[in-house]
């Protein structure tokens, strides 16, 4: 059915003014499935060459986890799935640290789907807030915020954020940390380089510290940053595994076993 209509609204896409075309979504499962399928292909293609822990399988796992959490929390599954698929497409690391360029890429994709501006804003609200880095203080204001500074956090943001954080914990989180470290030529461990007690946003972006330090600077903090009950439950187990791994790592380092 051709019920495409141009709202005639001039919306800003950064410097780009467009007349947005939208197609109704509510109650239309086929249309939602089409959007998810198209976005899945776009994300697969965009992240296909990534070796920094943002590969397609990370997205796949986060999508599944986020949907599971969303079901427990009564969040909108379609919004959660779409945001989970797109959550790393705009990552600042792909845009030489430029966070706005990343957001623009996600906005452009969503606009091409001809969905309503309010849905686009909802997805962008999630993808722009999810990063762990945004919870870190700026240089000179060294006090951890623990979570996003936004006053109202929707169930959808909570589900996607918890899912992304869970994938940085446990056995998978360990694998991702060393993959990331290896890609950037970081040593596994260097006893003389201590983890930063209160790492700032700038340090997190530019650190060249050994991968083990990342456990103390991020991974072990995630358990207490979960938003949802179901996220907290899974995080507890994954956190336990991180500690078990570190215990064994240091025993082996000292040749004790
Ligand atoms: P986020 O998007 O939540 O800010 P990142 O993009 O920083 O997360 O991290 C992507 C993956 O790489 C995660 O598994 C994270 O734990 C890992 N990672 C990020 N920075 C480092 C680092 N300095 N050393 C080792 N692993 C890292
Ligand atoms: Ni992610």
PDB file of C-alpha atoms and ligand atoms in Angstrom:
ATOM      1  CA  UNK A   1       0.000   0.000   0.000  1.00  0.00           C
ATOM      2  CA  UNK A   2       1.351   3.386  -0.883  1.00  0.00           C
ATOM      3  CA  UNK A   3       0.506   5.518   2.114  1.00  0.00           C
ATOM      4  CA  UNK A   4       3.800   7.349   2.111  1.00  0.00           C
ATOM      5  CA  UNK A   5       3.359  10.999   2.923  1.00  0.00           C
ATOM      6  CA  UNK A   6       5.781  13.854   3.189  1.00  0.00           C
ATOM      7  CA  UNK A   7       4.974  15.861   6.297  1.00  0.00           C
ATOM      8  CA  UNK A   8       6.383  18.950   4.664  1.00  0.00           C
ATOM      9  CA  UNK A   9       8.272  19.706   7.834  1.00  0.00           C
ATOM     10  CA  UNK A  10      11.732  21.142   7.381  1.00  0.00           C
ATOM     11  CA  UNK A  11      13.797  19.264   9.914  1.00  0.00           C
ATOM     12  CA  UNK A  12      17.426  19.909  10.591  1.00  0.00           C
ATOM     13  CA  UNK A  13      19.758  17.012   9.898  1.00  0.00           C
ATOM     14  CA  UNK A  14      22.796  18.910  11.048  1.00  0.00           C
ATOM     15  CA  UNK A  15      23.312  21.322   8.190  1.00  0.00           C
ATOM     16  CA  UNK A  16      21.033  19.309   5.932  1.00  0.00           C
ATOM     17  CA  UNK A  17      17.426  20.460   5.602  1.00  0.00           C
ATOM     18  CA  UNK A  18      15.066  17.785   4.309  1.00  0.00           C
ATOM     19  CA  UNK A  19      11.398  17.296   3.860  1.00  0.00           C
ATOM     20  CA  UNK A  20      10.878  14.124   5.883  1.00  0.00           C
ATOM     21  CA  UNK A  21       8.872  11.256   4.388  1.00  0.00           C
ATOM     22  CA  UNK A  22       7.195   9.084   6.963  1.00  0.00           C
ATOM     23  CA  UNK A  23       5.197   5.880   6.805  1.00  0.00           C
ATOM     24  CA  UNK A  24       2.941   4.812   9.676  1.00  0.00           C
ATOM     25  CA  UNK A  25       4.239   2.071  11.952  1.00  0.00           C
ATOM     26  CA  UNK A  26       1.894   1.317  14.799  1.00  0.00           C
ATOM     27  CA  UNK A  27       0.283  -2.091  14.661  1.00  0.00           C
ATOM     28  CA  UNK A  28       2.166  -2.909  11.481  1.00  0.00           C
ATOM     29  CA  UNK A  29       4.332  -5.944  12.235  1.00  0.00           C
ATOM     30  CA  UNK A  30       5.449  -6.385   8.626  1.00  0.00           C
ATOM     31  CA  UNK A  31       6.703  -2.826   8.479  1.00  0.00           C
ATOM     32  CA  UNK A  32       8.559  -3.237  11.791  1.00  0.00           C
ATOM     33  CA  UNK A  33      10.133  -6.470  10.556  1.00  0.00           C
ATOM     34  CA  UNK A  34      11.172  -4.759   7.322  1.00  0.00           C
ATOM     35  CA  UNK A  35      12.859  -1.945   9.287  1.00  0.00           C
ATOM     36  CA  UNK A  36      14.701  -4.413  11.521  1.00  0.00           C
ATOM     37  CA  UNK A  37      15.855  -6.507   8.550  1.00  0.00           C
ATOM     38  CA  UNK A  38      17.079  -3.473   6.588  1.00  0.00           C
ATOM     39  CA  UNK A  39      18.869  -2.085   9.641  1.00  0.00           C
ATOM     40  CA  UNK A  40      20.464  -5.452  10.365  1.00  0.00           C
ATOM     41  CA  UNK A  41      22.005  -5.483   6.860  1.00  0.00           C
ATOM     42  CA  UNK A  42      23.161  -1.866   7.192  1.00  0.00           C
ATOM     43  CA  UNK A  43      24.820  -2.564  10.556  1.00  0.00           C
ATOM     44  CA  UNK A  44      26.455  -5.798   9.335  1.00  0.00           C
ATOM     45  CA  UNK A  45      27.979  -3.927   6.428  1.00  0.00           C
ATOM     46  CA  UNK A  46      29.041  -0.912   8.507  1.00  0.00           C
ATOM     47  CA  UNK A  47      30.763  -2.933  11.243  1.00  0.00           C
ATOM     48  CA  UNK A  48      32.057  -5.783   9.074  1.00  0.00           C
ATOM     49  CA  UNK A  49      35.699  -4.764   9.351  1.00  0.00           C
ATOM     50  CA  UNK A  50      35.824  -3.821  13.004  1.00  0.00           C
ATOM     51  CA  UNK A  51      38.407  -5.452  15.290  1.00  0.00           C
ATOM     52  CA  UNK A  52      37.965  -3.277  18.367  1.00  0.00           C
ATOM     53  CA  UNK A  53      35.166  -5.233  20.017  1.00  0.00           C
ATOM     54  CA  UNK A  54      32.312  -3.650  18.054  1.00  0.00           C
ATOM     55  CA  UNK A  55      31.924  -6.465  15.545  1.00  0.00           C
ATOM     56  CA  UNK A  56      28.573  -7.800  14.318  1.00  0.00           C
ATOM     57  CA  UNK A  57      28.460 -10.573  16.945  1.00  0.00           C
ATOM     58  CA  UNK A  58      28.683  -7.983  19.721  1.00  0.00           C
ATOM     59  CA  UNK A  59      25.616  -6.304  18.199  1.00  0.00           C
ATOM     60  CA  UNK A  60      23.871  -9.665  17.848  1.00  0.00           C
ATOM     61  CA  UNK A  61      24.461 -10.522  21.522  1.00  0.00           C
ATOM     62  CA  UNK A  62      23.433  -7.058  22.732  1.00  0.00           C
ATOM     63  CA  UNK A  63      20.257  -7.236  20.661  1.00  0.00           C
ATOM     64  CA  UNK A  64      19.287 -10.590  22.223  1.00  0.00           C
ATOM     65  CA  UNK A  65      20.161  -9.514  25.756  1.00  0.00           C
ATOM     66  CA  UNK A  66      18.373  -6.164  25.356  1.00  0.00           C
ATOM     67  CA  UNK A  67      15.207  -7.875  24.112  1.00  0.00           C
ATOM     68  CA  UNK A  68      15.286 -10.307  27.000  1.00  0.00           C
ATOM     69  CA  UNK A  69      15.669  -7.461  29.515  1.00  0.00           C
ATOM     70  CA  UNK A  70      12.996  -5.426  27.701  1.00  0.00           C
ATOM     71  CA  UNK A  71      10.504  -8.295  28.080  1.00  0.00           C
ATOM     72  CA  UNK A  72      11.184  -8.424  31.834  1.00  0.00           C
ATOM     73  CA  UNK A  73      10.908  -4.650  32.188  1.00  0.00           C
ATOM     74  CA  UNK A  74       7.881  -4.148  29.937  1.00  0.00           C
ATOM     75  CA  UNK A  75       9.834  -1.919  27.517  1.00  0.00           C
ATOM     76  CA  UNK A  76       8.934  -1.441  23.834  1.00  0.00           C
ATOM     77  CA  UNK A  77      10.630  -4.377  22.081  1.00  0.00           C
ATOM     78  CA  UNK A  78      10.733  -2.750  18.626  1.00  0.00           C
ATOM     79  CA  UNK A  79      12.425   0.438  19.892  1.00  0.00           C
ATOM     80  CA  UNK A  80      14.863  -1.621  21.974  1.00  0.00           C
ATOM     81  CA  UNK A  81      15.767  -3.890  19.048  1.00  0.00           C
ATOM     82  CA  UNK A  82      16.280  -1.012  16.614  1.00  0.00           C
ATOM     83  CA  UNK A  83      18.394   0.958  19.103  1.00  0.00           C
ATOM     84  CA  UNK A  84      20.439  -2.123  20.038  1.00  0.00           C
ATOM     85  CA  UNK A  85      21.211  -2.755  16.362  1.00  0.00           C
ATOM     86  CA  UNK A  86      22.370   0.845  15.876  1.00  0.00           C
ATOM     87  CA  UNK A  87      24.028   1.472  19.237  1.00  0.00           C
ATOM     88  CA  UNK A  88      27.643   1.265  18.005  1.00  0.00           C
ATOM     89  CA  UNK A  89      27.285   2.589  14.455  1.00  0.00           C
ATOM     90  CA  UNK A  90      27.949   6.133  15.639  1.00  0.00           C
ATOM     91  CA  UNK A  91      30.761   5.231  18.052  1.00  0.00           C
ATOM     92  CA  UNK A  92      33.262   8.102  18.325  1.00  0.00           C
ATOM     93  CA  UNK A  93      36.151   5.678  17.631  1.00  0.00           C
ATOM     94  CA  UNK A  94      34.963   5.288  14.035  1.00  0.00           C
ATOM     95  CA  UNK A  95      34.905   9.076  13.559  1.00  0.00           C
ATOM     96  CA  UNK A  96      38.302  10.117  14.967  1.00  0.00           C
ATOM     97  CA  UNK A  97      36.691  10.979  18.303  1.00  0.00           C
ATOM     98  CA  UNK A  98      33.946  13.143  16.753  1.00  0.00           C
ATOM     99  CA  UNK A  99      30.725  12.209  18.602  1.00  0.00           C
ATOM    100  CA  UNK A 100      28.505  14.478  16.469  1.00  0.00           C
ATOM    101  CA  UNK A 101      29.599  12.866  13.196  1.00  0.00           C
ATOM    102  CA  UNK A 102      28.638   9.485  14.628  1.00  0.00           C
ATOM    103  CA  UNK A 103      25.198  10.691  15.672  1.00  0.00           C
ATOM    104  CA  UNK A 104      24.695  12.176  12.213  1.00  0.00           C
ATOM    105  CA  UNK A 105      25.362   8.802  10.598  1.00  0.00           C
ATOM    106  CA  UNK A 106      22.685   7.116  12.740  1.00  0.00           C
ATOM    107  CA  UNK A 107      20.233   9.991  12.096  1.00  0.00           C
ATOM    108  CA  UNK A 108      20.769   9.755   8.361  1.00  0.00           C
ATOM    109  CA  UNK A 109      20.083   6.027   8.401  1.00  0.00           C
ATOM    110  CA  UNK A 110      16.909   6.436  10.466  1.00  0.00           C
ATOM    111  CA  UNK A 111      15.693   9.215   8.164  1.00  0.00           C
ATOM    112  CA  UNK A 112      16.152   6.937   5.169  1.00  0.00           C
ATOM    113  CA  UNK A 113      13.706   4.478   6.795  1.00  0.00           C
ATOM    114  CA  UNK A 114      10.844   6.979   6.540  1.00  0.00           C
ATOM    115  CA  UNK A 115       9.862   6.617  10.168  1.00  0.00           C
ATOM    116  CA  UNK A 116       8.389   9.392  12.287  1.00  0.00           C
ATOM    117  CA  UNK A 117      10.639  12.130  13.678  1.00  0.00           C
ATOM    118  CA  UNK A 118       9.556  11.241  17.218  1.00  0.00           C
ATOM    119  CA  UNK A 119      10.701   7.632  16.750  1.00  0.00           C
ATOM    120  CA  UNK A 120      14.000   8.853  15.297  1.00  0.00           C
ATOM    121  CA  UNK A 121      14.489  11.036  18.393  1.00  0.00           C
ATOM    122  CA  UNK A 122      13.689   8.124  20.703  1.00  0.00           C
ATOM    123  CA  UNK A 123      16.301   5.902  19.049  1.00  0.00           C
ATOM    124  CA  UNK A 124      18.923   8.654  19.001  1.00  0.00           C
ATOM    125  CA  UNK A 125      18.252   9.383  22.672  1.00  0.00           C
ATOM    126  CA  UNK A 126      19.257   5.787  23.411  1.00  0.00           C
ATOM    127  CA  UNK A 127      22.240   5.496  21.070  1.00  0.00           C
ATOM    128  CA  UNK A 128      23.720   8.808  22.216  1.00  0.00           C
ATOM    129  CA  UNK A 129      23.507   8.013  25.938  1.00  0.00           C
ATOM    130  CA  UNK A 130      24.499   4.395  26.124  1.00  0.00           C
ATOM    131  CA  UNK A 131      28.291   4.689  26.138  1.00  0.00           C
ATOM    132  CA  UNK A 132      30.181   3.939  29.346  1.00  0.00           C
ATOM    133  CA  UNK A 133      32.459   6.835  28.477  1.00  0.00           C
ATOM    134  CA  UNK A 134      29.619   9.311  28.995  1.00  0.00           C
ATOM    135  CA  UNK A 135      29.395   8.301  32.641  1.00  0.00           C
ATOM    136  CA  UNK A 136      32.996   9.408  33.204  1.00  0.00           C
ATOM    137  CA  UNK A 137      33.837  12.878  34.477  1.00  0.00           C
ATOM    138  CA  UNK A 138      35.492  15.528  32.319  1.00  0.00           C
ATOM    139  CA  UNK A 139      39.062  16.501  33.093  1.00  0.00           C
ATOM    140  CA  UNK A 140      39.150  18.686  36.225  1.00  0.00           C
ATOM    141  CA  UNK A 141      35.841  17.283  37.535  1.00  0.00           C
ATOM    142  CA  UNK A 142      37.133  13.919  38.693  1.00  0.00           C
ATOM    143  CA  UNK A 143      34.033  12.441  40.288  1.00  0.00           C
ATOM    144  CA  UNK A 144      32.357   9.405  38.766  1.00  0.00           C
ATOM    145  CA  UNK A 145      28.706   9.874  37.818  1.00  0.00           C
ATOM    146  CA  UNK A 146      27.975   6.114  37.759  1.00  0.00           C
ATOM    147  CA  UNK A 147      25.204   6.516  35.174  1.00  0.00           C
ATOM    148  CA  UNK A 148      23.813   8.813  32.507  1.00  0.00           C
ATOM    149  CA  UNK A 149      23.184  12.371  33.683  1.00  0.00           C
ATOM    150  CA  UNK A 150      19.788  12.495  31.976  1.00  0.00           C
ATOM    151  CA  UNK A 151      17.026  12.996  34.529  1.00  0.00           C
ATOM    152  CA  UNK A 152      14.462  10.656  33.001  1.00  0.00           C
ATOM    153  CA  UNK A 153      15.740   7.326  31.819  1.00  0.00           C
ATOM    154  CA  UNK A 154      13.270   5.331  29.777  1.00  0.00           C
ATOM    155  CA  UNK A 155      12.883   1.561  30.129  1.00  0.00           C
ATOM    156  CA  UNK A 156      14.198   1.276  26.577  1.00  0.00           C
ATOM    157  CA  UNK A 157      17.438   3.129  27.425  1.00  0.00           C
ATOM    158  CA  UNK A 158      17.827   0.948  30.507  1.00  0.00           C
ATOM    159  CA  UNK A 159      17.417  -2.289  28.546  1.00  0.00           C
ATOM    160  CA  UNK A 160      19.919  -1.426  25.800  1.00  0.00           C
ATOM    161  CA  UNK A 161      22.472   0.091  28.181  1.00  0.00           C
ATOM    162  CA  UNK A 162      22.389  -2.879  30.561  1.00  0.00           C
ATOM    163  CA  UNK A 163      22.745  -5.276  27.621  1.00  0.00           C
ATOM    164  CA  UNK A 164      25.765  -3.411  26.225  1.00  0.00           C
ATOM    165  CA  UNK A 165      27.405  -3.368  29.655  1.00  0.00           C
ATOM    166  CA  UNK A 166      26.742  -7.066  30.240  1.00  0.00           C
ATOM    167  CA  UNK A 167      28.590  -7.855  27.004  1.00  0.00           C
ATOM    168  CA  UNK A 168      31.675  -6.116  28.434  1.00  0.00           C
ATOM    169  CA  UNK A 169      31.602  -8.464  31.462  1.00  0.00           C
ATOM    170  CA  UNK A 170      32.144 -12.176  32.066  1.00  0.00           C
ATOM    171  CA  UNK A 171      33.973 -14.511  29.670  1.00  0.00           C
ATOM    172  CA  UNK A 172      32.949 -12.481  26.615  1.00  0.00           C
ATOM    173  CA  UNK A 173      33.974  -9.205  28.227  1.00  0.00           C
ATOM    174  CA  UNK A 174      37.432 -10.653  28.935  1.00  0.00           C
ATOM    175  CA  UNK A 175      37.812 -11.795  25.324  1.00  0.00           C
ATOM    176  CA  UNK A 176      36.740  -8.360  24.077  1.00  0.00           C
ATOM    177  CA  UNK A 177      39.152  -6.509  26.370  1.00  0.00           C
ATOM    178  CA  UNK A 178      42.164  -8.475  25.107  1.00  0.00           C
ATOM    179  CA  UNK A 179      40.991  -8.217  21.491  1.00  0.00           C
ATOM    180  CA  UNK A 180      40.792  -4.456  21.902  1.00  0.00           C
ATOM    181  CA  UNK A 181      44.174  -4.326  23.660  1.00  0.00           C
ATOM    182  CA  UNK A 182      45.815  -6.488  20.988  1.00  0.00           C
ATOM    183  CA  UNK A 183      44.418  -4.385  18.180  1.00  0.00           C
ATOM    184  CA  UNK A 184      45.980  -1.278  19.729  1.00  0.00           C
ATOM    185  CA  UNK A 185      49.264  -3.053  20.621  1.00  0.00           C
ATOM    186  CA  UNK A 186      48.681  -2.780  24.374  1.00  0.00           C
ATOM    187  CA  UNK A 187      50.577  -5.140  26.695  1.00  0.00           C
ATOM    188  CA  UNK A 188      48.499  -7.689  28.603  1.00  0.00           C
ATOM    189  CA  UNK A 189      49.874  -6.513  31.944  1.00  0.00           C
ATOM    190  CA  UNK A 190      52.624  -4.199  33.104  1.00  0.00           C
ATOM    191  CA  UNK A 191      53.084  -4.214  36.909  1.00  0.00           C
ATOM    192  CA  UNK A 192      54.611  -0.728  36.972  1.00  0.00           C
ATOM    193  CA  UNK A 193      51.581   0.874  35.317  1.00  0.00           C
ATOM    194  CA  UNK A 194      48.800   1.108  37.883  1.00  0.00           C
ATOM    195  CA  UNK A 195      45.119   1.455  36.924  1.00  0.00           C
ATOM    196  CA  UNK A 196      43.740   4.966  37.174  1.00  0.00           C
ATOM    197  CA  UNK A 197      41.515   5.334  40.287  1.00  0.00           C
ATOM    198  CA  UNK A 198      39.201   7.917  38.728  1.00  0.00           C
ATOM    199  CA  UNK A 199      39.681   7.848  34.991  1.00  0.00           C
ATOM    200  CA  UNK A 200      38.356  10.871  33.075  1.00  0.00           C
ATOM    201  CA  UNK A 201      36.608  10.886  29.721  1.00  0.00           C
ATOM    202  CA  UNK A 202      39.768  12.214  28.033  1.00  0.00           C
ATOM    203  CA  UNK A 203      41.963   9.523  29.621  1.00  0.00           C
ATOM    204  CA  UNK A 204      39.508   6.770  28.673  1.00  0.00           C
ATOM    205  CA  UNK A 205      39.625   7.875  25.037  1.00  0.00           C
ATOM    206  CA  UNK A 206      43.408   8.111  24.850  1.00  0.00           C
ATOM    207  CA  UNK A 207      44.755   5.589  27.379  1.00  0.00           C
ATOM    208  CA  UNK A 208      47.556   3.279  26.272  1.00  0.00           C
ATOM    209  CA  UNK A 209      47.523   1.313  29.502  1.00  0.00           C
ATOM    210  CA  UNK A 210      47.745  -2.510  29.602  1.00  0.00           C
ATOM    211  CA  UNK A 211      44.529  -4.455  29.086  1.00  0.00           C
ATOM    212  CA  UNK A 212      44.397  -5.721  32.687  1.00  0.00           C
ATOM    213  CA  UNK A 213      44.052  -2.108  33.851  1.00  0.00           C
ATOM    214  CA  UNK A 214      40.800  -1.882  31.911  1.00  0.00           C
ATOM    215  CA  UNK A 215      39.278  -4.434  34.295  1.00  0.00           C
ATOM    216  CA  UNK A 216      39.747  -1.963  37.170  1.00  0.00           C
ATOM    217  CA  UNK A 217      38.962   1.160  35.164  1.00  0.00           C
ATOM    218  CA  UNK A 218      35.716  -0.161  33.699  1.00  0.00           C
ATOM    219  CA  UNK A 219      34.748  -3.845  33.802  1.00  0.00           C
ATOM    220  CA  UNK A 220      34.576  -4.321  37.579  1.00  0.00           C
ATOM    221  CA  UNK A 221      32.502  -1.143  37.939  1.00  0.00           C
ATOM    222  CA  UNK A 222      29.709  -2.282  35.653  1.00  0.00           C
ATOM    223  CA  UNK A 223      27.928  -4.517  38.173  1.00  0.00           C
ATOM    224  CA  UNK A 224      26.904  -1.490  40.245  1.00  0.00           C
ATOM    225  CA  UNK A 225      25.842   0.495  37.193  1.00  0.00           C
ATOM    226  CA  UNK A 226      22.997  -1.768  36.067  1.00  0.00           C
ATOM    227  CA  UNK A 227      19.617  -0.076  35.719  1.00  0.00           C
ATOM    228  CA  UNK A 228      17.329  -3.112  35.738  1.00  0.00           C
ATOM    229  CA  UNK A 229      16.652  -6.019  38.075  1.00  0.00           C
ATOM    230  CA  UNK A 230      17.238  -8.621  35.359  1.00  0.00           C
ATOM    231  CA  UNK A 231      20.440  -6.846  34.265  1.00  0.00           C
ATOM    232  CA  UNK A 232      21.707  -6.797  37.842  1.00  0.00           C
ATOM    233  CA  UNK A 233      21.083 -10.512  38.221  1.00  0.00           C
ATOM    234  CA  UNK A 234      23.113 -11.405  35.125  1.00  0.00           C
ATOM    235  CA  UNK A 235      25.793  -8.844  35.981  1.00  0.00           C
ATOM    236  CA  UNK A 236      26.347 -10.470  39.368  1.00  0.00           C
ATOM    237  CA  UNK A 237      27.322 -13.763  37.753  1.00  0.00           C
ATOM    238  CA  UNK A 238      29.510 -12.167  35.114  1.00  0.00           C
ATOM    239  CA  UNK A 239      31.209 -10.017  37.766  1.00  0.00           C
ATOM    240  CA  UNK A 240      31.996 -13.109  39.800  1.00  0.00           C
ATOM    241  CA  UNK A 241      33.650 -14.640  36.739  1.00  0.00           C
ATOM    242  CA  UNK A 242      35.772 -11.500  36.176  1.00  0.00           C
ATOM    243  CA  UNK A 243      37.067 -11.751  39.744  1.00  0.00           C
ATOM    244  CA  UNK A 244      37.735 -15.474  39.400  1.00  0.00           C
ATOM    245  CA  UNK A 245      39.697 -14.817  36.219  1.00  0.00           C
ATOM    246  CA  UNK A 246      41.795 -12.057  37.821  1.00  0.00           C
ATOM    247  CA  UNK A 247      42.580 -14.264  40.821  1.00  0.00           C
ATOM    248  CA  UNK A 248      43.842 -17.024  38.545  1.00  0.00           C
ATOM    249  CA  UNK A 249      45.695 -14.525  36.326  1.00  0.00           C
ATOM    250  CA  UNK A 250      47.737 -13.141  39.237  1.00  0.00           C
ATOM    251  CA  UNK A 251      48.420 -16.591  40.673  1.00  0.00           C
ATOM    252  CA  UNK A 252      49.831 -17.655  37.310  1.00  0.00           C
ATOM    253  CA  UNK A 253      51.735 -14.356  36.963  1.00  0.00           C
ATOM    254  CA  UNK A 254      53.519 -15.090  40.223  1.00  0.00           C
ATOM    255  CA  UNK A 255      54.114 -18.706  39.178  1.00  0.00           C
ATOM    256  CA  UNK A 256      52.028 -19.984  42.086  1.00  0.00           C
ATOM    257  CA  UNK A 257      50.168 -22.548  40.017  1.00  0.00           C
TER     258      UNK A 257
HETATM  259  P1  LIG B   1      31.573   1.866  25.192  1.00  0.00           P
HETATM  260  O1  LIG B   1      31.063   1.929  23.769  1.00  0.00           O
HETATM  261  O2  LIG B   1      30.600   1.342  26.195  1.00  0.00           O
HETATM  262  O3  LIG B   1      32.199   3.166  25.624  1.00  0.00           O
HETATM  263  P2  LIG B   1      33.970   0.860  24.351  1.00  0.00           P
HETATM  264  O4  LIG B   1      33.642   1.224  22.965  1.00  0.00           O
HETATM  265  O5  LIG B   1      34.893   1.762  25.099  1.00  0.00           O
HETATM  266  O6  LIG B   1      32.671   0.779  25.186  1.00  0.00           O
HETATM  267  O7  LIG B   1      34.564  -0.592  24.374  1.00  0.00           O
HETATM  268  C1  LIG B   1      34.383  -1.608  23.407  1.00  0.00           C
HETATM  269  C2  LIG B   1      34.977  -2.902  23.963  1.00  0.00           C
HETATM  270  O8  LIG B   1      36.401  -2.761  24.112  1.00  0.00           O
HETATM  271  C3  LIG B   1      34.444  -3.240  25.360  1.00  0.00           C
HETATM  272  O9  LIG B   1      34.394  -4.615  25.548  1.00  0.00           O
HETATM  273  C4  LIG B   1      35.469  -2.602  26.272  1.00  0.00           C
HETATM  274  O10 LIG B   1      35.474  -3.168  27.546  1.00  0.00           O
HETATM  275  C5  LIG B   1      36.764  -2.826  25.486  1.00  0.00           C
HETATM  276  N1  LIG B   1      37.731  -1.760  25.737  1.00  0.00           N
HETATM  277  C6  LIG B   1      37.529  -0.419  25.658  1.00  0.00           C
HETATM  278  N2  LIG B   1      38.647   0.257  26.015  1.00  0.00           N
HETATM  279  C7  LIG B   1      39.560  -0.674  26.335  1.00  0.00           C
HETATM  280  C8  LIG B   1      40.920  -0.631  26.810  1.00  0.00           C
HETATM  281  N3  LIG B   1      41.564   0.524  26.995  1.00  0.00           N
HETATM  282  N4  LIG B   1      41.555  -1.808  27.032  1.00  0.00           N
HETATM  283  C9  LIG B   1      40.936  -3.000  26.836  1.00  0.00           C
HETATM  284  N5  LIG B   1      39.651  -3.101  26.406  1.00  0.00           N
HETATM  285  C10 LIG B   1      38.975  -1.980  26.157  1.00  0.00           C
HETATM  286 NI1  LIG B   2      28.367  -1.847  22.229  1.00  0.00          NI
END
